[in-house]
CSV table of C-alpha atoms in Angstrom, one decimal:
chain,number,residue,atom,x,y,z
A,1,MET,CA,-16.0,-41.4,-11.4
A,2,ASN,CA,-15.8,-42.8,-7.9
A,3,LEU,CA,-14.5,-40.2,-5.4
A,4,ALA,CA,-15.3,-42.3,-2.3
A,5,ASP,CA,-11.6,-43.1,-1.7
A,6,ALA,CA,-10.2,-39.7,-2.9
A,7,PRO,CA,-8.6,-37.5,-0.3
A,8,LEU,CA,-9.4,-34.1,0.9
A,9,VAL,CA,-6.7,-31.8,-0.5
A,10,ILE,CA,-5.5,-28.4,0.6
A,11,VAL,CA,-3.3,-26.4,-1.9
A,12,GLY,CA,-1.4,-23.9,0.1
A,13,ALA,CA,0.4,-24.8,3.4
A,14,GLY,CA,0.5,-21.3,5.0
A,15,HIS,CA,-1.5,-20.2,8.0
A,16,ALA,CA,-5.0,-20.7,6.5
A,17,GLY,CA,-4.2,-24.0,4.9
A,18,GLY,CA,-2.4,-25.3,8.0
A,19,ARG,CA,-5.3,-24.3,10.3
A,20,ALA,CA,-7.8,-26.0,8.0
A,21,ALA,CA,-5.8,-29.3,8.0
A,22,LEU,CA,-5.6,-29.2,11.8
A,23,THR,CA,-9.3,-28.4,12.1
A,24,LEU,CA,-10.3,-31.3,9.8
A,25,ARG,CA,-8.5,-33.7,12.1
A,26,ALA,CA,-9.9,-32.1,15.3
A,27,GLU,CA,-13.4,-32.4,13.9
A,28,GLY,CA,-12.9,-36.1,13.5
A,29,TYR,CA,-12.0,-36.5,9.8
A,30,ARG,CA,-9.9,-39.7,9.6
A,31,GLY,CA,-9.6,-40.1,5.8
A,32,ARG,CA,-6.6,-39.3,3.7
A,33,LEU,CA,-5.7,-35.6,4.0
A,34,VAL,CA,-3.0,-34.0,1.7
A,35,LEU,CA,-1.5,-30.5,2.4
A,36,ILE,CA,0.5,-29.1,-0.5
A,37,GLY,CA,2.9,-26.2,0.0
A,38,ASP,CA,5.6,-24.3,-1.9
A,39,GLU,CA,7.9,-23.9,1.1
A,40,PRO,CA,9.8,-26.7,2.9
A,41,HIS,CA,8.6,-25.4,6.2
A,42,ALA,CA,5.6,-26.5,8.2
A,43,PRO,CA,2.7,-24.0,8.2
A,44,TYR,CA,3.6,-20.8,10.0
A,45,GLU,CA,2.2,-17.4,10.8
A,46,ARG,CA,3.6,-14.4,8.9
A,47,PRO,CA,3.2,-11.3,11.2
A,48,PRO,CA,6.4,-12.2,13.2
A,49,LEU,CA,8.5,-12.2,10.0
A,50,SER,CA,8.8,-8.4,10.0
A,51,LYS,CA,9.0,-8.0,13.7
A,52,GLY,CA,10.5,-10.6,16.1
A,53,LEU,CA,12.1,-12.8,13.5
A,54,LEU,CA,13.6,-9.9,11.7
A,55,GLN,CA,15.0,-8.6,15.0
A,56,GLY,CA,16.3,-12.0,16.0
A,57,THR,CA,14.1,-12.3,19.1
A,58,VAL,CA,12.1,-15.2,17.8
A,59,GLU,CA,12.7,-18.1,15.4
A,60,LEU,CA,10.5,-20.1,13.0
A,61,ALA,CA,9.5,-22.5,15.8
A,62,ASN,CA,7.9,-19.6,17.6
A,63,CYS,CA,5.8,-18.8,14.5
A,64,ASN,CA,4.6,-22.3,13.6
A,65,VAL,CA,0.9,-23.2,13.3
A,66,CYS,CA,2.2,-26.8,13.8
A,67,ASP,CA,5.4,-28.6,13.2
A,68,HIS,CA,6.4,-31.5,11.0
A,69,ALA,CA,6.1,-34.0,13.9
A,70,GLN,CA,2.5,-32.9,14.5
A,71,LEU,CA,1.6,-33.3,10.8
A,72,ALA,CA,3.1,-36.8,10.8
A,73,GLU,CA,1.4,-37.7,14.0
A,74,LEU,CA,-2.0,-36.6,12.6
A,75,GLY,CA,-1.5,-38.4,9.4
A,76,ILE,CA,-1.5,-35.3,7.3
A,77,GLU,CA,0.6,-35.8,4.1
A,78,HIS,CA,2.7,-32.6,3.6
A,79,LEU,CA,3.9,-32.3,0.0
A,80,THR,CA,6.6,-29.8,-0.8
A,81,GLY,CA,8.7,-29.2,-3.8
A,82,LYS,CA,5.9,-30.5,-6.0
A,83,PRO,CA,4.2,-27.4,-7.6
A,84,VAL,CA,0.6,-27.7,-8.7
A,85,THR,CA,0.4,-26.5,-12.3
A,86,GLY,CA,-3.1,-27.4,-13.2
A,87,LEU,CA,-6.6,-28.0,-11.9
A,88,ASP,CA,-9.4,-29.8,-13.6
A,89,PRO,CA,-12.7,-29.3,-11.6
A,90,GLN,CA,-14.7,-31.7,-13.8
A,91,GLN,CA,-12.3,-34.6,-13.2
A,92,HIS,CA,-11.6,-33.5,-9.6
A,93,ARG,CA,-7.9,-33.7,-10.4
A,94,LEU,CA,-4.7,-31.7,-9.8
A,95,ARG,CA,-1.7,-31.8,-12.1
A,96,PHE,CA,1.9,-31.3,-10.8
A,97,ALA,CA,4.9,-29.9,-12.6
A,98,ASP,CA,6.5,-33.3,-12.9
A,99,GLY,CA,3.5,-34.6,-14.9
A,100,SER,CA,1.9,-36.6,-12.1
A,101,GLY,CA,-1.6,-36.0,-10.8
A,102,LEU,CA,-3.8,-36.3,-7.7
A,103,GLN,CA,-7.5,-36.8,-7.5
A,104,TYR,CA,-9.5,-35.1,-4.8
A,105,ALA,CA,-12.9,-35.5,-3.2
A,106,ARG,CA,-13.0,-31.9,-2.1
A,107,LEU,CA,-10.4,-29.2,-2.5
A,108,LEU,CA,-9.4,-26.0,-0.5
A,109,LEU,CA,-7.4,-23.3,-2.3
A,110,ALA,CA,-5.4,-21.4,0.3
A,111,THR,CA,-2.7,-20.3,-2.2
A,112,GLY,CA,-2.1,-17.0,-0.5
A,113,GLY,CA,0.1,-14.6,-2.4
A,114,ARG,CA,3.5,-13.3,-3.2
A,115,ALA,CA,5.3,-10.0,-2.7
A,116,ARG,CA,4.4,-7.5,-5.4
A,117,ARG,CA,7.4,-6.7,-7.4
A,118,LEU,CA,8.4,-3.1,-8.4
A,119,PRO,CA,8.9,-3.2,-12.2
A,120,ASP,CA,11.6,-0.5,-12.3
A,121,VAL,CA,13.9,-2.3,-9.8
A,122,PRO,CA,16.2,-4.7,-11.7
A,123,ALA,CA,15.8,-8.3,-10.4
A,124,HIS,CA,19.5,-9.0,-10.4
A,125,LEU,CA,20.5,-6.5,-7.7
A,126,ALA,CA,21.9,-8.4,-4.8
A,127,ASN,CA,20.9,-6.0,-2.0
A,128,VAL,CA,17.2,-5.6,-2.9
A,129,PHE,CA,14.8,-7.5,-0.6
A,130,TYR,CA,11.2,-8.3,-0.5
A,131,LEU,CA,9.5,-9.8,2.6
A,132,ARG,CA,6.9,-12.4,2.3
A,133,THR,CA,8.5,-15.7,3.4
A,134,HIS,CA,10.6,-17.0,6.3
A,135,ASP,CA,13.6,-17.4,4.1
A,136,GLU,CA,13.3,-13.9,2.8
A,137,ALA,CA,13.1,-12.6,6.4
A,138,LEU,CA,16.3,-14.5,7.4
A,139,ALA,CA,18.2,-13.1,4.4
A,140,LEU,CA,17.2,-9.6,5.2
A,141,ARG,CA,18.0,-10.1,8.9
A,142,ALA,CA,21.5,-11.1,8.1
A,143,SER,CA,22.0,-7.8,6.2
A,144,LEU,CA,20.6,-5.4,8.9
A,145,GLN,CA,23.7,-4.2,10.7
A,146,PRO,CA,24.2,-1.1,12.8
A,147,GLY,CA,24.9,1.9,10.6
A,148,THR,CA,23.4,0.3,7.4
A,149,ARG,CA,21.6,2.9,5.2
A,150,LEU,CA,18.3,1.3,4.5
A,151,VAL,CA,15.8,2.7,2.0
A,152,ILE,CA,12.2,1.2,2.1
A,153,ILE,CA,9.9,1.7,-0.8
A,154,GLY,CA,6.3,1.6,0.6
A,155,GLY,CA,4.7,3.1,3.6
A,156,GLY,CA,2.2,0.3,4.4
A,157,PHE,CA,2.5,-2.1,7.3
A,158,ILE,CA,5.3,-4.3,5.8
A,159,GLY,CA,7.4,-1.2,5.2
A,160,LEU,CA,6.6,0.3,8.6
A,161,ASP,CA,7.3,-2.9,10.4
A,162,VAL,CA,10.6,-3.3,8.7
A,163,ALA,CA,11.4,0.4,9.4
A,164,ALA,CA,10.8,-0.1,13.2
A,165,SER,CA,12.7,-3.4,13.3
A,166,ALA,CA,15.7,-2.0,11.3
A,167,HIS,CA,15.8,1.2,13.5
A,168,ALA,CA,15.9,-1.0,16.6
A,169,LEU,CA,18.9,-2.8,15.1
A,170,GLY,CA,20.8,0.5,14.6
A,171,CYS,CA,20.1,1.1,10.9
A,172,ALA,CA,19.6,4.6,9.3
A,173,VAL,CA,16.1,4.2,7.7
A,174,THR,CA,14.3,6.2,5.0
A,175,VAL,CA,10.8,5.3,4.0
A,176,LEU,CA,9.4,6.4,0.6
A,177,GLU,CA,5.6,6.5,0.2
A,178,ALA,CA,3.9,7.4,-3.0
A,179,GLY,CA,0.7,8.4,-1.3
A,180,SER,CA,-0.2,11.4,0.8
A,181,ARG,CA,-0.2,9.4,4.1
A,182,LEU,CA,1.0,6.1,5.6
A,183,ALA,CA,-1.1,3.0,5.3
A,184,GLY,CA,-3.7,5.1,3.6
A,185,ARG,CA,-5.5,2.1,2.1
A,186,VAL,CA,-6.5,0.6,5.5
A,187,LEU,CA,-6.2,3.3,8.2
A,188,PRO,CA,-8.2,6.4,9.1
A,189,GLU,CA,-6.4,9.7,8.4
A,190,ARG,CA,-5.9,10.4,12.1
A,191,ALA,CA,-4.2,7.0,12.6
A,192,SER,CA,-1.9,7.6,9.6
A,193,GLY,CA,-0.9,10.9,11.2
A,194,ALA,CA,-0.1,9.3,14.5
A,195,LEU,CA,2.1,6.7,12.7
A,196,LEU,CA,3.9,9.4,10.8
A,197,GLU,CA,4.6,11.4,14.0
A,198,LEU,CA,5.8,8.3,15.8
A,199,HIS,CA,8.2,7.2,13.1
A,200,ARG,CA,9.7,10.6,12.7
A,201,LYS,CA,10.1,11.0,16.4
A,202,GLN,CA,12.1,7.8,16.4
A,203,GLY,CA,14.4,9.2,13.8
A,204,VAL,CA,13.1,7.5,10.7
A,205,ASP,CA,13.1,9.8,7.6
A,206,VAL,CA,9.6,9.4,6.1
A,207,ARG,CA,8.9,11.0,2.7
A,208,LEU,CA,5.3,11.2,1.5
A,209,ASN,CA,4.1,12.0,-2.1
A,210,VAL,CA,7.3,10.6,-3.5
A,211,ALA,CA,7.8,9.4,-7.1
A,212,ILE,CA,10.9,7.3,-7.9
A,213,GLU,CA,12.7,7.8,-11.1
A,214,ALA,CA,15.3,5.1,-10.9
A,215,VAL,CA,17.1,2.6,-8.7
A,216,GLN,CA,20.8,3.1,-9.6
A,217,GLY,CA,23.6,0.6,-9.4
A,218,ASP,CA,25.2,-2.2,-11.4
A,219,LEU,CA,25.4,-5.3,-9.2
A,220,CYS,CA,23.8,-3.8,-6.2
A,221,ALA,CA,21.4,-0.9,-5.6
A,222,ALA,CA,23.7,2.0,-4.7
A,223,SER,CA,21.1,4.8,-4.6
A,224,VAL,CA,17.5,5.8,-5.4
A,225,ARG,CA,16.9,8.8,-7.6
A,226,LEU,CA,13.6,10.6,-7.0
A,227,VAL,CA,11.6,12.6,-9.6
A,228,GLY,CA,13.0,16.1,-9.1
A,229,GLY,CA,16.6,15.0,-9.0
A,230,GLU,CA,17.3,14.1,-5.3
A,231,VAL,CA,19.5,11.0,-4.9
A,232,LEU,CA,19.3,8.9,-1.8
A,233,ALA,CA,22.4,6.6,-1.2
A,234,CYS,CA,21.6,3.2,0.2
A,235,ASP,CA,23.3,0.0,1.4
A,236,LEU,CA,20.1,-2.0,1.3
A,237,LEU,CA,16.7,-1.5,-0.4
A,238,VAL,CA,13.5,-3.1,0.8
A,239,VAL,CA,10.4,-3.1,-1.4
A,240,GLY,CA,7.1,-3.4,0.5
A,241,ILE,CA,4.4,-2.4,-1.9
A,242,GLY,CA,1.8,-5.0,-1.1
A,243,MET,CA,0.9,-8.6,-2.0
A,244,GLN,CA,-0.1,-10.2,-5.3
A,245,PRO,CA,-2.7,-12.9,-4.7
A,246,ASN,CA,-2.0,-16.3,-6.3
A,247,ILE,CA,-5.1,-16.7,-8.4
A,248,GLU,CA,-3.4,-18.1,-11.5
A,249,LEU,CA,-4.4,-21.7,-10.8
A,250,ALA,CA,-8.0,-20.8,-10.2
A,251,THR,CA,-8.2,-18.5,-13.2
A,252,ALA,CA,-6.8,-21.2,-15.6
A,253,ALA,CA,-9.4,-23.7,-14.1
A,254,GLY,CA,-12.2,-21.4,-15.0
A,255,LEU,CA,-13.2,-20.4,-11.4
A,256,ASP,CA,-14.8,-17.1,-10.8
A,257,VAL,CA,-12.1,-14.6,-9.8
A,258,GLY,CA,-11.8,-10.9,-9.2
A,259,HIS,CA,-8.9,-9.5,-7.2
A,260,GLY,CA,-9.0,-12.9,-5.5
A,261,ILE,CA,-10.8,-16.3,-5.8
A,262,ARG,CA,-14.5,-15.4,-5.3
A,263,VAL,CA,-16.6,-17.4,-2.9
A,264,ASP,CA,-20.1,-17.6,-1.6
A,265,ALA,CA,-21.2,-17.3,2.0
A,266,GLN,CA,-19.9,-20.8,2.7
A,267,LEU,CA,-16.5,-20.0,1.2
A,268,ARG,CA,-17.3,-22.2,-1.7
A,269,THR,CA,-16.0,-21.1,-5.1
A,270,SER,CA,-18.0,-21.3,-8.4
A,271,GLU,CA,-17.2,-25.0,-8.4
A,272,PRO,CA,-19.2,-26.8,-5.7
A,273,ASP,CA,-16.4,-29.0,-4.4
A,274,ILE,CA,-13.8,-26.3,-4.3
A,275,PHE,CA,-13.4,-23.8,-1.4
A,276,ALA,CA,-11.0,-20.9,-0.8
A,277,ALA,CA,-9.7,-19.3,2.3
A,278,GLY,CA,-7.1,-16.8,3.6
A,279,ASP,CA,-5.3,-14.0,1.7
A,280,VAL,CA,-6.4,-15.2,-1.7
A,281,CYS,CA,-10.1,-15.5,-0.8
A,282,GLU,CA,-12.5,-12.7,-2.1
A,283,PHE,CA,-15.7,-12.8,-0.2
A,284,ARG,CA,-18.7,-10.6,0.9
A,285,LEU,CA,-19.1,-9.6,4.5
A,286,HIS,CA,-22.9,-9.2,3.8
A,287,PRO,CA,-25.0,-10.7,1.0
A,288,GLN,CA,-25.3,-7.3,-0.8
A,289,GLY,CA,-21.8,-6.1,0.1
A,290,ALA,CA,-18.9,-5.7,-2.2
A,291,PHE,CA,-16.3,-8.4,-2.6
A,292,GLN,CA,-13.2,-7.9,-0.6
A,293,ARG,CA,-10.0,-9.7,0.5
A,294,GLN,CA,-8.4,-9.4,3.9
A,295,GLU,CA,-4.7,-10.0,4.4
A,296,THR,CA,-4.7,-10.4,8.1
A,297,TRP,CA,-3.8,-13.0,10.7
A,298,ARG,CA,-7.3,-13.1,12.0
A,299,ASN,CA,-8.8,-13.8,8.5
A,300,ALA,CA,-6.4,-16.6,7.8
A,301,GLU,CA,-7.2,-18.2,11.2
A,302,THR,CA,-11.0,-17.9,11.1
A,303,GLN,CA,-11.4,-18.7,7.4
A,304,GLY,CA,-9.1,-21.7,7.6
A,305,ARG,CA,-11.2,-23.1,10.5
A,306,HIS,CA,-14.5,-22.3,8.7
A,307,ALA,CA,-13.6,-23.7,5.4
A,308,ALA,CA,-12.6,-27.0,7.1
A,309,LEU,CA,-16.1,-27.3,8.6
A,310,ASN,CA,-17.7,-26.8,5.2
A,311,LEU,CA,-15.3,-29.2,3.5
A,312,LEU,CA,-16.8,-31.8,5.8
A,313,GLY,CA,-20.3,-31.1,4.5
A,314,GLY,CA,-21.3,-28.1,6.6
A,315,GLU,CA,-23.3,-25.3,5.1
A,316,LEU,CA,-22.2,-22.7,7.7
A,317,PRO,CA,-22.1,-19.1,6.4
A,318,PHE,CA,-18.9,-17.2,7.2
A,319,GLU,CA,-19.8,-14.2,9.4
A,320,GLY,CA,-16.5,-13.3,11.0
A,321,ILE,CA,-15.8,-9.8,12.2
A,322,SER,CA,-12.7,-8.5,10.6
A,323,GLY,CA,-9.8,-7.0,12.5
A,324,PHE,CA,-6.0,-6.6,12.7
A,325,TRP,CA,-3.3,-5.2,14.9
A,326,SER,CA,0.2,-3.9,14.6
A,327,ASP,CA,2.9,-3.0,17.1
A,328,GLN,CA,5.0,0.0,16.2
A,329,TYR,CA,7.8,0.6,18.7
A,330,ASP,CA,6.1,0.8,22.1
A,331,TRP,CA,2.7,1.7,20.6
A,332,GLY,CA,0.0,-0.5,19.3
A,333,LEU,CA,-2.9,-0.1,17.0
A,334,GLN,CA,-5.9,-2.3,16.5
A,335,THR,CA,-9.0,-2.3,14.3
A,336,VAL,CA,-12.2,-4.3,14.5
A,337,GLY,CA,-15.1,-4.4,12.0
A,338,VAL,CA,-15.4,-2.1,9.0
A,339,ILE,CA,-13.4,1.1,9.0
A,340,SER,CA,-14.9,3.4,6.3
A,341,HIS,CA,-13.0,6.0,4.5
A,342,THR,CA,-15.0,8.8,6.1
A,343,GLU,CA,-14.7,10.9,9.2
A,344,PRO,CA,-15.4,8.8,12.3
A,345,SER,CA,-18.8,9.2,14.0
A,346,ALA,CA,-17.1,9.7,17.3
A,347,SER,CA,-13.7,9.8,18.9
A,348,ARG,CA,-12.5,9.2,22.5
A,349,ALA,CA,-9.3,10.3,24.1
A,350,MET,CA,-7.4,7.6,25.9
A,351,PRO,CA,-4.7,7.9,28.7
A,352,GLY,CA,-1.2,8.6,27.5
A,353,GLY,CA,-2.1,10.2,24.2
A,354,GLY,CA,-4.0,7.3,22.7
A,355,PHE,CA,-7.5,7.5,21.1
A,356,LEU,CA,-10.4,5.4,19.9
A,357,LEU,CA,-12.4,6.1,16.7
A,358,PHE,CA,-15.9,4.8,16.2
A,359,TYR,CA,-17.8,4.3,12.9
A,360,LEU,CA,-21.6,4.0,13.0
A,361,ASN,CA,-23.9,3.1,10.1
A,362,ALA,CA,-27.2,4.8,9.3
A,363,ASP,CA,-29.0,2.9,12.0
A,364,GLN,CA,-26.4,4.1,14.6
A,365,HIS,CA,-25.1,0.6,15.0
A,366,LEU,CA,-21.3,0.3,15.5
A,367,GLN,CA,-19.7,-1.2,12.4
A,368,GLY,CA,-16.1,-0.5,13.1
A,369,ALA,CA,-13.6,0.9,15.6
A,370,PHE,CA,-9.9,1.8,15.6
A,371,GLY,CA,-7.6,2.1,18.7
A,372,TRP,CA,-4.2,3.7,19.2
A,373,GLY,CA,-2.4,3.5,22.5
A,374,GLN,CA,0.8,2.7,24.3
A,375,GLY,CA,1.6,-1.0,24.6
A,376,ASN,CA,-1.5,-3.1,24.8
A,377,SER,CA,-3.5,-0.4,26.5
A,378,ILE,CA,-6.4,-0.4,24.0
A,379,ALA,CA,-6.9,-4.1,23.6
A,380,LYS,CA,-9.7,-4.4,26.2
A,381,ASP,CA,-11.6,-1.5,24.6
A,382,ILE,CA,-11.3,-3.1,21.2
A,383,LYS,CA,-12.7,-6.3,22.5
A,384,LEU,CA,-15.7,-4.4,23.9
A,385,CYS,CA,-16.1,-2.8,20.6
A,386,GLU,CA,-16.3,-6.2,18.9
A,387,ARG,CA,-19.1,-7.2,21.3
A,388,LEU,CA,-20.9,-3.9,20.5
A,389,ILE,CA,-20.6,-4.6,16.8
A,390,ALA,CA,-22.1,-8.1,17.3
A,391,ASN,CA,-24.9,-6.7,19.4
A,392,ARG,CA,-26.1,-4.5,16.5
A,393,GLY,CA,-27.9,-2.1,18.8
A,394,PRO,CA,-28.2,1.7,18.4
A,395,LEU,CA,-25.5,3.7,20.2
A,396,SER,CA,-25.2,7.4,21.3
A,397,VAL,CA,-22.5,9.4,19.6
A,398,ARG,CA,-22.2,11.5,22.7
A,399,ASP,CA,-21.7,8.4,25.0
A,400,LEU,CA,-19.1,6.9,22.6
A,401,GLY,CA,-17.1,10.2,22.7
A,402,ASP,CA,-17.3,10.6,26.5
A,403,ALA,CA,-14.3,8.9,28.2
A,404,GLY,CA,-16.2,9.0,31.4
A,405,VAL,CA,-18.8,6.5,30.0
A,406,PRO,CA,-17.2,3.0,30.1
A,407,LEU,CA,-17.8,1.0,27.0
A,408,LYS,CA,-19.0,-1.9,29.1
A,409,HIS,CA,-21.9,0.2,30.3
A,410,LEU,CA,-22.9,0.8,26.7
A,411,LEU,CA,-22.8,-3.0,26.2
A,412,ARG,CA,-25.1,-3.5,29.1
A,413,SER,CA,-27.6,-1.0,27.9
């Protein structure tokens, strides 16, 4: 089998896949390059969907990683409306739904995921929305009118972003969370408490430890009945209960999968010419660490770039420092590194009621930090924390907790 003339192929034209394609061209690859996506749009970033795009302050062009003109100019073949239904690693070949096929030299799987469905919500109800794609965001935006009674199932970041955006548009918002706190899977307890206080202050009705018995209505969702009997009337229902990674193609092809497509330090799958990146990629931060996925802008950006370098023959280990941010009303939160589900090693009060939380490992090295503050006030401190993590030097708990000791001084020492 001669693969000398076969293209590099990327399955998944979201943020990670788009960034990988652009990086391949920027690094000098001039061969045939094929980018395959489910959506008709050019690659775009997803965070604005639940914020600016939902509120009508930005449009798709503001979210693009690149546009169709750039793809054409760079000679990147962008295939849409041609679903990939099969992968044969031994033959280096993809199969499409129409029966045609495409051979590849090397392949990147950046298949992302889809909104997780709630089984008890009938699929035919016209006013039930999920939010994962640009078109879903546009459909929801058209329905968010002042006075609309909106019930949101899920108190993670999608649910909270939609709550803040809908509230800004004049909707009456109720958030239903099954757990004991907001965004409990990814945030420290103190951060969850700050989010809860903020949303309730804004007038959002947030319910914790809620169990849903039924969504009621014939053609549309008219109400949500809770276990215990309470009925919440609604004009719209948004379900934001997480993302389901698209691993089916990899699973059927016999690749090693867990909760995502598993890769080694180079983002290579169990097949040597197939790589994975972005939301669907399950990787280890350290050789002995547990496998994890990261559904963040930063991870899509950095892994897309990194996978492209290794598609070109590099053997570079992925050593990115994780992190994410979210804007909630006029407050912002940011994390960097690994936030453990334990009490922070130290905390620091910030002006205006914000705070920083620090997480040290057994060697007193900073492994993660969380910041909460008005506007973008904690961004500089989080950047300093990232440098402290990279330095891997021992730190004093007392100094970290003392607002009078600038973090840049700890960096120098």
